[in-house]
mmCIF file of C-alpha atoms in Angstrom:
data_model
loop_
_atom_site.group_PDB
_atom_site.id
_atom_site.type_symbol
_atom_site.label_atom_id
_atom_site.label_comp_id
_atom_site.label_asym_id
_atom_site.label_seq_id
_atom_site.Cartn_x
_atom_site.Cartn_y
_atom_site.Cartn_z
ATOM 1 C CA MET A 1 106.755 130.023 88.262
ATOM 2 C CA GLU A 2 102.963 130.091 88.005
ATOM 3 C CA THR A 3 101.323 131.269 84.786
ATOM 4 C CA ASN A 4 100.055 134.633 86.093
ATOM 5 C CA ARG A 5 103.392 135.444 87.740
ATOM 6 C CA ARG A 6 105.242 134.494 84.559
ATOM 7 C CA GLU A 7 103.041 136.819 82.491
ATOM 8 C CA GLN A 8 103.652 139.726 84.888
ATOM 9 C CA THR A 9 107.392 139.151 84.679
ATOM 10 C CA ILE A 10 107.338 139.072 80.868
ATOM 11 C CA ASP A 11 105.380 142.351 80.788
ATOM 12 C CA ALA A 12 108.065 144.049 82.903
ATOM 13 C CA MET A 13 110.995 142.957 80.724
ATOM 14 C CA PHE A 14 112.568 144.995 77.917
ATOM 15 C CA GLU A 15 114.531 143.985 74.832
ATOM 16 C CA LYS A 16 118.278 144.579 74.604
ATOM 17 C CA VAL A 17 120.271 143.888 71.429
ATOM 18 C CA VAL A 18 124.049 143.422 71.771
ATOM 19 C CA GLU A 19 126.557 143.239 68.938
ATOM 20 C CA GLU A 20 129.388 140.755 68.496
ATOM 21 C CA GLY A 21 132.211 141.512 70.966
ATOM 22 C CA GLU A 22 130.048 143.722 73.192
ATOM 23 C CA THR A 23 130.302 143.150 76.958
ATOM 24 C CA VAL A 24 126.919 142.818 78.646
ATOM 25 C CA ILE A 25 128.133 142.609 82.228
ATOM 26 C CA LYS A 26 131.622 142.891 83.725
ATOM 27 C CA GLN A 27 132.919 140.991 86.741
ATOM 28 C CA GLY A 28 133.135 143.254 89.800
ATOM 29 C CA ASP A 29 130.574 145.800 88.573
ATOM 30 C CA PRO A 30 127.323 146.373 90.474
ATOM 31 C CA GLY A 31 124.346 144.467 89.101
ATOM 32 C CA ASP A 32 121.757 146.382 87.108
ATOM 33 C CA ASN A 33 119.683 143.831 85.162
ATOM 34 C CA PHE A 34 118.725 140.170 84.982
ATOM 35 C CA TYR A 35 118.947 138.711 81.456
ATOM 36 C CA ILE A 36 117.425 135.907 79.387
ATOM 37 C CA VAL A 37 118.896 135.064 75.985
ATOM 38 C CA GLU A 38 116.376 134.945 73.140
ATOM 39 C CA SER A 39 118.908 134.368 70.360
ATOM 40 C CA GLY A 40 122.647 134.433 69.765
ATOM 41 C CA GLU A 41 125.583 133.234 71.851
ATOM 42 C CA LEU A 42 127.533 134.838 74.680
ATOM 43 C CA ASP A 43 130.673 133.603 76.436
ATOM 44 C CA ILE A 44 130.892 133.767 80.222
ATOM 45 C CA PHE A 45 134.315 134.357 81.809
ATOM 46 C CA VAL A 46 135.360 134.189 85.462
ATOM 47 C CA ALA A 47 138.636 135.569 86.865
ATOM 48 C CA ARG A 48 139.908 133.871 90.010
ATOM 49 C CA GLY A 49 142.643 135.502 92.078
ATOM 50 C CA ASN A 50 145.393 136.981 89.922
ATOM 51 C CA ASN A 51 144.687 134.619 87.029
ATOM 52 C CA ALA A 52 143.382 135.826 83.682
ATOM 53 C CA PRO A 53 139.639 135.386 83.101
ATOM 54 C CA ALA A 54 138.791 131.838 81.981
ATOM 55 C CA LYS A 55 135.781 130.853 79.908
ATOM 56 C CA VAL A 56 133.362 128.738 81.950
ATOM 57 C CA MET A 57 130.428 128.342 79.567
ATOM 58 C CA THR A 58 128.584 129.680 76.526
ATOM 59 C CA ALA A 59 125.078 131.061 77.000
ATOM 60 C CA SER A 60 122.613 130.414 74.182
ATOM 61 C CA ALA A 61 118.850 130.737 73.624
ATOM 62 C CA GLY A 62 116.942 130.095 76.852
ATOM 63 C CA THR A 63 119.906 130.723 79.164
ATOM 64 C CA ALA A 64 119.427 133.185 82.029
ATOM 65 C CA PHE A 65 122.185 135.066 83.816
ATOM 66 C CA GLY A 66 122.778 138.039 86.103
ATOM 67 C CA GLU A 67 120.400 137.114 88.918
ATOM 68 C CA LEU A 68 122.965 136.528 91.682
ATOM 69 C CA ALA A 69 124.090 140.152 91.949
ATOM 70 C CA LEU A 70 120.448 141.241 92.221
ATOM 71 C CA MET A 71 119.403 138.558 94.693
ATOM 72 C CA TYR A 72 122.316 139.020 97.080
ATOM 73 C CA ASN A 73 123.313 142.670 96.420
ATOM 74 C CA CYS A 74 126.830 141.658 95.495
ATOM 75 C CA PRO A 75 129.145 142.604 92.591
ATOM 76 C CA ARG A 76 128.941 140.736 89.303
ATOM 77 C CA ALA A 77 130.640 137.329 89.624
ATOM 78 C CA ALA A 78 131.483 136.964 85.921
ATOM 79 C CA THR A 79 131.959 138.800 82.655
ATOM 80 C CA VAL A 80 129.565 138.085 79.778
ATOM 81 C CA THR A 81 130.565 138.985 76.218
ATOM 82 C CA ALA A 82 128.574 138.461 73.013
ATOM 83 C CA VAL A 83 130.110 135.975 70.566
ATOM 84 C CA THR A 84 127.478 136.800 67.943
ATOM 85 C CA ARG A 85 124.832 139.470 67.604
ATOM 86 C CA SER A 86 122.373 138.535 70.339
ATOM 87 C CA VAL A 87 118.892 139.477 71.472
ATOM 88 C CA LEU A 88 118.350 139.566 75.228
ATOM 89 C CA TRP A 89 115.363 140.276 77.435
ATOM 90 C CA ALA A 90 116.222 142.202 80.597
ATOM 91 C CA LEU A 91 114.538 142.892 83.927
ATOM 92 C CA ASP A 92 115.898 145.814 85.960
ATOM 93 C CA ARG A 93 117.119 145.488 89.539
ATOM 94 C CA VAL A 94 114.164 147.201 91.238
ATOM 95 C CA SER A 95 111.537 145.224 89.317
ATOM 96 C CA PHE A 96 113.441 141.990 89.893
ATOM 97 C CA GLN A 97 113.716 142.515 93.651
ATOM 98 C CA LEU A 98 110.122 143.722 94.060
ATOM 99 C CA MET A 99 108.795 140.734 92.151
ATOM 100 C CA GLN A 100 110.989 138.367 94.089
ATOM 101 C CA ALA A 101 109.840 139.751 97.449
ATOM 102 C CA LYS A 102 106.182 139.877 96.399
ATOM 103 C CA ASP A 103 106.336 136.364 94.991
ATOM 104 C CA GLU A 104 107.908 134.977 98.168
ATOM 105 C CA ASN A 105 105.315 136.659 100.417
ATOM 106 C CA GLN A 106 102.358 135.596 98.272
ATOM 107 C CA HIS A 107 103.723 132.057 97.986
ATOM 108 C CA ARG A 108 104.156 131.782 101.740
ATOM 109 C CA LYS A 109 100.728 133.204 102.596
ATOM 110 C CA MET A 110 98.902 131.141 99.972
ATOM 111 C CA TYR A 111 100.505 127.824 100.876
ATOM 112 C CA GLU A 112 100.345 128.379 104.607
ATOM 113 C CA GLU A 113 96.565 128.714 104.276
ATOM 114 C CA PHE A 114 96.397 125.708 101.954
ATOM 115 C CA LEU A 115 98.440 123.518 104.311
ATOM 116 C CA ARG A 116 96.150 124.484 107.193
ATOM 117 C CA ASN A 117 93.348 122.642 105.378
ATOM 118 C CA VAL A 118 95.274 119.459 104.574
ATOM 119 C CA PRO A 119 94.200 116.908 107.215
ATOM 120 C CA ILE A 120 97.495 115.016 107.353
ATOM 121 C CA LEU A 121 99.308 118.258 108.264
ATOM 122 C CA ALA A 122 96.864 119.306 110.971
ATOM 123 C CA SER A 123 99.421 118.602 113.701
ATOM 124 C CA LEU A 124 101.842 121.246 112.384
ATOM 125 C CA ASN A 125 101.966 124.573 114.202
ATOM 126 C CA ARG A 126 102.053 127.900 112.342
ATOM 127 C CA TYR A 127 105.849 128.134 112.306
ATOM 128 C CA GLU A 128 106.132 124.598 110.924
ATOM 129 C CA ARG A 129 103.566 125.363 108.220
ATOM 130 C CA VAL A 130 105.531 128.456 107.169
ATOM 131 C CA VAL A 131 108.751 126.431 106.930
ATOM 132 C CA VAL A 132 107.013 123.731 104.876
ATOM 133 C CA SER A 133 105.379 126.321 102.584
ATOM 134 C CA ASP A 134 108.789 127.842 101.826
ATOM 135 C CA ALA A 135 110.077 124.419 100.734
ATOM 136 C CA LEU A 136 107.145 123.498 98.477
ATOM 137 C CA LYS A 137 107.658 123.245 94.751
ATOM 138 C CA MET A 138 104.630 123.808 92.507
ATOM 139 C CA SER A 139 104.133 121.861 89.290
ATOM 140 C CA GLU A 140 101.283 121.796 86.764
ATOM 141 C CA TYR A 141 100.104 118.856 84.661
ATOM 142 C CA GLU A 142 97.743 118.693 81.717
ATOM 143 C CA ALA A 143 94.924 116.130 81.582
ATOM 144 C CA GLY A 144 96.408 112.746 80.684
ATOM 145 C CA GLU A 145 99.933 113.670 81.767
ATOM 146 C CA THR A 146 101.756 111.269 84.093
ATOM 147 C CA VAL A 147 102.836 112.722 87.450
ATOM 148 C CA ILE A 148 104.724 109.640 88.637
ATOM 149 C CA ARG A 149 105.283 106.260 87.045
ATOM 150 C CA GLN A 150 104.993 102.791 88.554
ATOM 151 C CA GLY A 151 108.402 101.228 89.188
ATOM 152 C CA ASP A 152 110.341 104.514 89.285
ATOM 153 C CA GLU A 153 112.417 105.506 92.279
ATOM 154 C CA GLY A 154 110.522 107.815 94.610
ATOM 155 C CA ASP A 155 112.042 111.215 95.244
ATOM 156 C CA ARG A 156 109.094 113.527 96.065
ATOM 157 C CA PHE A 157 105.969 113.683 98.229
ATOM 158 C CA TYR A 158 102.932 115.285 96.548
ATOM 159 C CA ILE A 159 99.773 117.090 97.640
ATOM 160 C CA ILE A 160 97.090 118.023 95.120
ATOM 161 C CA GLU A 161 96.366 121.748 95.232
ATOM 162 C CA GLU A 162 93.864 121.863 92.357
ATOM 163 C CA GLY A 163 92.338 119.345 89.976
ATOM 164 C CA GLU A 164 91.945 115.591 89.999
ATOM 165 C CA ALA A 165 94.286 112.660 89.378
ATOM 166 C CA LYS A 166 93.894 108.903 89.259
ATOM 167 C CA ALA A 167 96.045 105.994 90.388
ATOM 168 C CA THR A 168 96.462 103.048 88.052
ATOM 169 C CA VAL A 169 98.210 99.762 88.790
ATOM 170 C CA GLN A 170 99.622 97.244 86.344
ATOM 171 C CA ILE A 171 99.946 93.854 88.028
ATOM 172 C CA SER A 172 101.436 92.061 85.010
ATOM 173 C CA LEU A 173 102.609 92.850 81.486
ATOM 174 C CA GLU A 174 99.733 90.779 80.096
ATOM 175 C CA LYS A 175 97.102 93.028 81.665
ATOM 176 C CA ALA A 176 96.337 96.688 81.103
ATOM 177 C CA PRO A 177 96.688 99.103 84.041
ATOM 178 C CA VAL A 178 93.593 99.237 86.259
ATOM 179 C CA GLU A 179 92.359 102.445 87.861
ATOM 180 C CA VAL A 180 92.064 101.984 91.612
ATOM 181 C CA LEU A 181 91.662 105.422 93.164
ATOM 182 C CA ARG A 182 90.985 109.128 92.525
ATOM 183 C CA TYR A 183 92.862 111.953 94.222
ATOM 184 C CA ARG A 184 91.386 115.428 94.687
ATOM 185 C CA THR A 185 92.293 118.697 96.399
ATOM 186 C CA GLY A 186 94.091 118.080 99.691
ATOM 187 C CA ASP A 187 94.852 114.431 98.984
ATOM 188 C CA TYR A 188 98.468 113.298 99.062
ATOM 189 C CA PHE A 189 100.578 110.537 97.585
ATOM 190 C CA GLY A 190 104.185 109.466 97.334
ATOM 191 C CA GLU A 191 105.077 109.000 100.988
ATOM 192 C CA ILE A 192 105.636 105.230 101.044
ATOM 193 C CA ALA A 193 108.565 105.462 98.661
ATOM 194 C CA LEU A 194 110.200 108.026 100.950
ATOM 195 C CA ILE A 195 109.387 106.305 104.245
ATOM 196 C CA ALA A 196 109.938 102.675 103.215
ATOM 197 C CA GLY A 197 112.401 103.167 100.365
ATOM 198 C CA LYS A 198 110.211 101.263 97.896
ATOM 199 C CA PRO A 199 109.820 101.987 94.172
ATOM 200 C CA ARG A 200 106.608 103.677 93.069
ATOM 201 C CA GLN A 201 103.811 101.133 93.303
ATOM 202 C CA ALA A 202 101.441 102.782 90.819
ATOM 203 C CA ASN A 203 101.067 105.420 88.155
ATOM 204 C CA ILE A 204 99.486 108.753 89.016
ATOM 205 C CA VAL A 205 97.900 110.409 85.985
ATOM 206 C CA ALA A 206 96.177 113.799 85.821
ATOM 207 C CA VAL A 207 92.471 113.426 85.005
ATOM 208 C CA THR A 208 91.949 117.178 84.664
ATOM 209 C CA LYS A 209 94.449 120.006 84.502
ATOM 210 C CA CYS A 210 96.154 119.472 87.829
ATOM 211 C CA LYS A 211 98.319 121.589 90.113
ATOM 212 C CA CYS A 212 100.442 119.828 92.726
ATOM 213 C CA VAL A 213 102.854 120.972 95.393
ATOM 214 C CA SER A 214 105.665 118.688 96.450
ATOM 215 C CA LEU A 215 108.574 118.223 98.828
ATOM 216 C CA ASP A 216 111.799 116.474 97.876
ATOM 217 C CA ARG A 217 113.119 113.594 99.969
ATOM 218 C CA GLY A 218 115.337 115.773 102.167
ATOM 219 C CA ALA A 219 112.635 118.353 102.929
ATOM 220 C CA PHE A 220 110.064 115.607 103.549
ATOM 221 C CA THR A 221 112.299 113.914 106.125
ATOM 222 C CA ARG A 222 113.412 117.167 107.746
ATOM 223 C CA LEU A 223 110.134 119.086 107.868
ATOM 224 C CA LEU A 224 107.357 116.520 108.293
ATOM 225 C CA GLY A 225 108.701 114.964 111.473
ATOM 226 C CA PRO A 226 105.549 115.875 113.465
ATOM 227 C CA CYS A 227 103.440 114.040 110.855
ATOM 228 C CA GLY A 228 105.723 111.041 110.524
ATOM 229 C CA GLU A 229 103.907 108.813 112.966
ATOM 230 C CA VAL A 230 100.525 109.560 111.385
ATOM 231 C CA LEU A 231 101.922 108.842 107.924
ATOM 232 C CA ARG A 232 103.389 105.533 109.082
ATOM 233 C CA ARG A 233 100.163 104.582 110.835
ATOM 234 C CA ASN A 234 98.181 105.324 107.679
ATOM 235 C CA ILE A 235 100.498 103.124 105.647
ATOM 236 C CA GLU A 236 99.496 100.162 107.813
ATOM 237 C CA THR A 237 95.858 100.663 106.816
ATOM 238 C CA TYR A 238 96.493 100.649 103.066
ATOM 239 C CA LYS A 239 95.209 97.701 101.092
ATOM 240 C CA LYS A 240 97.606 95.706 98.979
ATOM 241 C CA TYR A 241 97.413 96.816 95.396
ATOM 242 C CA GLU A 242 96.818 93.289 94.152
ATOM 243 C CA SER A 243 93.796 93.036 96.465
ATOM 244 C CA ILE A 244 92.306 96.247 95.092
ATOM 245 C CA VAL A 245 92.776 95.114 91.500
ATOM 246 C CA ASN A 246 91.293 91.697 92.309
ATOM 247 C CA GLU A 247 88.218 93.375 93.823
ATOM 248 C CA VAL A 248 87.794 95.451 90.670
ATOM 249 C CA GLU A 249 88.161 92.429 88.398
ATOM 250 C CA GLU A 250 85.759 90.347 90.485
ATOM 251 C CA ALA A 251 83.164 93.132 90.434
ATOM 252 C CA ASN A 252 83.510 93.422 86.683
ATOM 253 C CA ALA A 253 83.222 89.655 86.221
ATOM 254 C CA THR A 254 80.124 89.572 88.434
ATOM 255 C CA ALA A 255 78.512 92.310 86.380
ATOM 256 C CA LEU A 256 79.161 90.376 83.179
ATOM 257 C CA THR A 257 77.640 87.217 84.667
ATOM 258 C CA VAL A 258 74.569 88.851 86.193
ATOM 259 C CA ASN A 259 73.716 91.196 83.348
ATOM 260 C CA GLY A 260 74.828 89.004 80.486
ATOM 261 C CA CYS A 261 76.321 92.017 78.772
ATOM 262 C CA HIS A 262 79.520 94.011 78.804
ATOM 263 C CA THR A 263 78.737 96.390 81.629
ATOM 264 C CA ASP A 264 81.757 98.270 82.945
ATOM 265 C CA MET A 265 81.646 98.184 86.733
ATOM 266 C CA LEU A 266 85.215 99.316 87.213
ATOM 267 C CA ALA A 267 84.396 102.881 88.180
ATOM 268 C CA ASP A 268 81.966 101.885 90.924
ATOM 269 C CA ALA A 269 84.194 99.113 92.200
ATOM 270 C CA ARG A 270 87.291 101.227 92.484
ATOM 271 C CA SER A 271 85.678 104.400 93.787
ATOM 272 C CA PRO A 272 82.416 103.627 95.593
ATOM 273 C CA SER A 273 82.166 107.105 97.103
ATOM 274 C CA PRO A 274 84.322 109.952 95.746
ATOM 275 C CA MET A 275 86.470 111.710 98.298
ATOM 276 C CA THR A 276 85.351 115.132 99.435
ATOM 277 C CA PRO A 277 88.069 117.803 99.332
ATOM 278 C CA PHE A 278 89.973 118.075 102.622
ATOM 279 C CA THR A 279 88.098 115.075 104.117
ATOM 280 C CA PRO A 280 89.572 112.174 102.184
ATOM 281 C CA GLU A 281 88.636 108.563 102.737
ATOM 282 C CA PRO A 282 91.552 106.302 103.733
ATOM 283 C CA ILE A 283 94.168 107.045 101.114
ATOM 284 C CA TYR A 284 95.949 104.140 99.502
ATOM 285 C CA ASP A 285 99.333 105.495 98.565
ATOM 286 C CA LEU A 286 99.328 103.732 95.249
ATOM 287 C CA ALA A 287 102.063 105.914 93.912
ATOM 288 C CA SER A 288 104.678 105.355 96.545
#
């Protein structure tokens, strides 16, 4: 949930204190509220068939429950009883459903427009963009935070919505990671791992506060079929990571020789002309 949406949800919630032994919701009843536990413990029981209710879990601080009856307009699927005095935060049915519907519509409209401006997705029609937008997951990263790590198994495909990130490659344990590329709004990374089944080939680290949207492996394969050939063709144009790092090191060594001083040429060597949003230069998928 994005920050502004989270704040609106918090403002609409109200506090509910329940005493030990008190039942918060009862299986079979209509749903009235969605709950988040602030403190205390509550046992959750489910009755199946003619059997007596059986405990399935204990809810503690941070646990949420009660959303299914509100989302699907069905009776409560479990009974929740307080084990200790507990403080809950509740959101009523109408507010929950209005926020859910509003959030879904805003999400779809916002990301459909965003995807329209991502060059690699230009071949998608409006229906395909809507389907992709519904499957996107948004994540935020602070400056310096790692989005993906070199050597890890790839499970998601990323597009930068806001901010800037850098790709770094570590060729050997004896050498520090070298920055080889910057990613900005509309740029993507992570597809090689999903297409070729390779581990991540680089680290992607947020340079500024960064917002990304991503698709998991299943959604990527299922929804980006029309873009698959373009993605594969772009992979063939990527430079080998070792070659990029060698170019950077050679440029740095040349600078040291020519100038006779410790001049850092890495930035110019690895990013001779920064990419303009929505019109990226050939993208080396250093993360995939």
